[in-house]
Amino acid sequence: MSADDDDITEELLTDAAKLTGLSLELLGLDPHPDDMTPEQRLQFDPEDLDEMAAVSPEERQKAVSQTRLLAGLLWNSSSILIDQLFRDLGTLSDLNEVTGSDVAGTSVLSSLPPQFAASYDAKFTQKFIVVASDVTSSLARGWTAPGCLAAELAVRCLLDQAEITEDIYELDLPDDWRAQVEEVLLEDADSQALYSENLDVLEDDADRLGFEYWFKPLAPGDTVPPYAWS
């Protein structure tokens, strides 16, 4: 690991404290039974509690460090995500017509479902920035499930960026960290189907997954920022 790698690790560990909307336990850290309330211990089988208690102090310290690093990575990546979306907006704003090849050259929009690329114009990008900003704000104010398909896609873009940073700096994270985070942030999400190469899937669920529904609430009670919903 280089000096730069050490610097980014320290930066991410510092950023971890800012991510107050998700607990370390939600990010995959198994709590120690001694740190639980009696009510919390009742949620686990005795065998599971024994297994948690048997973790050595060294293993526990490593798990805590890795989870804090993941928290900092998500915080850091959320800032990069919004910054790159503004860059994408600047690129598309200069175009009279957006093509798939234009979108393929962008930083964030290129990771959205490619079959809809021609629709990712400047207006779409503005609305997507608003939704992505709302999603990333939940990392601080308290996590709430994405309220629309576009918000689910913004979460996927956030995790894509996190993976890029992880690869660049070879961060010491659990191998299954993305699956763990997706299970929390994208529980019961429908947006993965938008990446399907099977057109029948999209046609069968066009009343839910069609592009015109991306910024509409998924269910009663779900919220979407007014600018994006308009």
Coordinates of C-alpha atoms in Angstrom, one line a residue:
M1 CA 0.0 0.0 0.0
S2 CA 1.4 3.4 -1.0
A3 CA 1.4 6.6 1.0
D4 CA -1.5 7.8 -1.1
D5 CA -3.4 4.7 -0.2
D6 CA -2.7 5.4 3.5
D7 CA -4.0 8.9 3.0
I8 CA -7.3 7.8 1.4
T9 CA -7.9 5.2 4.1
E10 CA -7.5 7.8 6.9
E11 CA -9.7 10.2 5.0
L12 CA -12.4 7.6 4.6
L13 CA -12.2 6.6 8.3
T14 CA -12.7 10.2 9.2
D15 CA -15.7 10.5 6.8
A16 CA -17.3 7.4 8.4
A17 CA -18.3 9.6 11.4
K18 CA -20.4 11.8 9.0
L19 CA -22.5 8.9 7.8
T20 CA -25.1 9.0 10.6
G21 CA -28.0 7.7 8.6
L22 CA -26.8 4.1 8.6
S23 CA -25.5 2.2 11.6
L24 CA -22.4 0.0 11.3
E25 CA -24.6 -3.0 12.0
L26 CA -26.8 -2.2 9.0
L27 CA -23.5 -2.1 6.9
G28 CA -22.7 -5.7 8.0
L29 CA -21.0 -5.4 11.4
D30 CA -22.1 -8.1 13.8
P31 CA -22.6 -6.6 17.3
H32 CA -21.0 -8.1 20.3
P33 CA -23.5 -9.6 22.8
D34 CA -22.0 -7.5 25.6
D35 CA -22.9 -4.3 23.7
M36 CA -26.6 -5.3 23.2
T37 CA -29.5 -4.5 25.4
P38 CA -31.5 -7.5 26.8
E39 CA -34.2 -6.8 24.2
Q40 CA -31.7 -6.8 21.4
R41 CA -30.3 -10.2 22.5
L42 CA -33.7 -11.7 22.4
Q43 CA -33.6 -11.2 18.6
F44 CA -30.9 -13.7 18.2
D45 CA -30.7 -17.5 18.8
P46 CA -28.4 -18.6 21.6
E47 CA -26.1 -20.3 19.1
D48 CA -25.7 -17.0 17.2
L49 CA -24.9 -15.1 20.4
D50 CA -22.3 -17.6 21.3
E51 CA -20.7 -17.3 17.8
M52 CA -20.7 -13.5 18.1
A53 CA -19.1 -13.7 21.5
A54 CA -16.4 -16.1 20.3
V55 CA -14.9 -13.6 17.9
S56 CA -11.4 -12.7 19.0
P57 CA -10.6 -9.1 19.8
E58 CA -8.3 -9.0 16.8
E59 CA -11.0 -10.2 14.4
R60 CA -13.5 -7.8 16.0
Q61 CA -11.2 -4.9 15.6
K62 CA -10.6 -5.8 11.9
A63 CA -14.4 -6.1 11.3
V64 CA -15.0 -2.7 13.0
S65 CA -12.3 -1.1 10.9
Q66 CA -13.5 -2.5 7.7
T67 CA -17.1 -1.5 8.3
R68 CA -16.0 2.1 9.3
L69 CA -14.0 2.2 6.1
L70 CA -17.1 1.1 4.1
A71 CA -19.2 3.8 5.8
G72 CA -16.6 6.4 4.8
L73 CA -16.4 5.1 1.3
L74 CA -20.2 5.5 0.9
W75 CA -20.0 9.1 2.2
N76 CA -17.0 9.9 -0.1
S77 CA -18.6 8.3 -3.1
S78 CA -21.8 10.2 -2.7
S79 CA -19.9 13.5 -3.1
I80 CA -18.1 12.2 -6.2
L81 CA -21.4 10.9 -7.6
I82 CA -23.0 14.3 -7.5
D83 CA -19.9 16.1 -8.8
Q84 CA -19.7 13.7 -11.8
L85 CA -23.4 14.1 -12.5
F86 CA -22.9 17.9 -12.8
R87 CA -20.1 17.2 -15.3
D88 CA -22.4 14.9 -17.3
L89 CA -25.0 17.7 -17.3
G90 CA -22.5 20.1 -18.6
T91 CA -21.6 17.6 -21.4
L92 CA -25.2 17.0 -22.4
S93 CA -26.3 20.6 -22.2
D94 CA -24.2 21.5 -25.2
L95 CA -25.9 18.9 -27.4
N96 CA -28.9 19.5 -29.6
E97 CA -29.7 15.8 -29.6
V98 CA -28.5 13.0 -27.3
T99 CA -27.4 9.7 -28.7
G100 CA -26.4 6.4 -27.1
S101 CA -22.7 7.1 -27.9
D102 CA -22.9 10.5 -26.2
V103 CA -24.2 8.8 -23.0
A104 CA -21.6 6.1 -23.2
G105 CA -18.9 8.8 -22.8
T106 CA -20.4 10.1 -19.6
S107 CA -19.2 9.3 -16.1
V108 CA -22.5 8.3 -14.4
L109 CA -25.3 8.2 -16.9
S110 CA -23.3 5.6 -18.8
S111 CA -24.1 3.1 -16.0
L112 CA -27.8 3.5 -16.3
P113 CA -29.9 1.0 -18.3
P114 CA -28.5 1.4 -21.8
Q115 CA -31.7 0.8 -23.8
F116 CA -33.0 4.1 -22.5
A117 CA -29.8 6.1 -23.3
A118 CA -31.4 8.3 -25.9
S119 CA -33.7 9.7 -23.2
Y120 CA -30.9 10.8 -20.9
D121 CA -31.0 14.4 -22.0
A122 CA -30.2 17.5 -19.9
K123 CA -33.7 17.7 -18.4
F124 CA -33.5 14.1 -17.3
T125 CA -30.1 14.7 -15.8
Q126 CA -31.3 17.7 -13.8
K127 CA -34.1 15.6 -12.3
F128 CA -31.7 12.7 -11.7
I129 CA -29.3 15.0 -9.9
V130 CA -32.1 16.2 -7.6
V131 CA -33.1 12.6 -6.8
A132 CA -29.5 11.5 -6.3
S133 CA -29.0 14.4 -3.9
D134 CA -32.0 13.4 -2.0
V135 CA -30.8 9.8 -1.8
T136 CA -27.3 10.7 -0.6
S137 CA -28.8 13.1 2.0
S138 CA -30.4 10.1 3.6
L139 CA -26.9 8.9 4.5
A140 CA -26.8 11.7 7.0
R141 CA -30.4 12.4 8.0
G142 CA -31.5 8.8 8.4
W143 CA -31.9 6.2 5.7
T144 CA -35.3 5.8 3.9
A145 CA -36.0 3.4 1.1
P146 CA -35.8 5.0 -2.4
G147 CA -39.2 6.4 -3.4
C148 CA -39.0 5.9 -7.1
L149 CA -37.1 3.9 -9.7
A150 CA -34.8 6.8 -10.5
A151 CA -33.8 6.8 -6.8
E152 CA -33.1 3.1 -6.9
L153 CA -30.9 3.7 -9.9
A154 CA -29.1 6.5 -8.1
V155 CA -28.3 4.0 -5.3
R156 CA -26.8 1.6 -7.8
C157 CA -24.8 4.5 -9.3
L158 CA -23.5 5.3 -5.9
L159 CA -22.4 1.7 -5.3
D160 CA -20.8 1.7 -8.8
Q161 CA -18.7 4.7 -7.8
A162 CA -17.8 3.1 -4.5
E163 CA -16.5 0.0 -6.3
I164 CA -14.4 2.2 -8.6
T165 CA -12.7 3.8 -5.6
E166 CA -12.3 0.5 -3.9
D167 CA -10.5 -0.9 -7.0
I168 CA -8.3 2.1 -7.5
Y169 CA -7.0 2.1 -3.9
E170 CA -7.4 -1.6 -3.2
L171 CA -9.3 -0.9 0.0
D172 CA -9.5 -3.6 2.7
L173 CA -13.2 -4.3 2.6
P174 CA -15.2 -7.5 3.0
D175 CA -15.5 -9.4 -0.3
D176 CA -19.3 -9.3 -0.1
W177 CA -19.7 -5.7 0.9
R178 CA -21.8 -4.6 -2.1
A179 CA -24.3 -7.5 -1.7
Q180 CA -24.6 -6.6 2.0
V181 CA -25.3 -2.9 1.3
E182 CA -27.7 -3.7 -1.6
E183 CA -29.7 -5.9 0.8
V184 CA -30.2 -2.9 3.1
L185 CA -30.5 0.0 0.7
L186 CA -32.3 -1.8 -2.2
E187 CA -34.5 -4.3 -0.4
D188 CA -37.4 -5.4 -2.7
A189 CA -36.1 -3.1 -5.4
D190 CA -37.5 -3.5 -9.0
S191 CA -34.8 -1.4 -10.8
Q192 CA -32.5 -4.4 -11.5
A193 CA -35.0 -5.6 -14.1
L194 CA -34.3 -2.5 -16.1
Y195 CA -30.9 -3.9 -16.9
S196 CA -32.4 -7.1 -18.3
E197 CA -31.6 -7.9 -22.0
N198 CA -34.9 -9.8 -22.2
L199 CA -37.2 -7.2 -23.7
D200 CA -40.3 -9.3 -22.7
V201 CA -39.5 -8.5 -19.1
L202 CA -39.7 -4.8 -19.7
E203 CA -42.8 -5.1 -21.9
D204 CA -44.6 -7.3 -19.4
D205 CA -44.0 -4.7 -16.6
A206 CA -44.2 -1.6 -18.8
D207 CA -46.9 -0.2 -16.4
R208 CA -44.3 -0.2 -13.6
L209 CA -40.9 0.0 -15.3
G210 CA -41.6 2.2 -18.3
F211 CA -39.3 5.3 -18.5
E212 CA -42.3 7.6 -17.9
Y213 CA -42.6 6.0 -14.4
W214 CA -39.1 6.5 -13.2
F215 CA -39.8 9.7 -11.2
K216 CA -43.2 8.7 -9.9
P217 CA -43.6 7.3 -6.4
L218 CA -43.4 3.5 -6.2
A219 CA -46.1 3.1 -3.7
P220 CA -48.5 5.3 -1.5
G221 CA -46.4 7.0 1.1
D222 CA -43.2 7.1 -1.0
T223 CA -41.8 10.5 -1.6
V224 CA -40.1 12.1 -4.6
P225 CA -38.6 15.6 -4.6
P226 CA -41.1 18.0 -6.3
Y227 CA -38.7 19.1 -9.1
A228 CA -38.1 15.5 -10.1
W229 CA -41.8 14.5 -10.0
S230 CA -42.9 17.5 -12.1

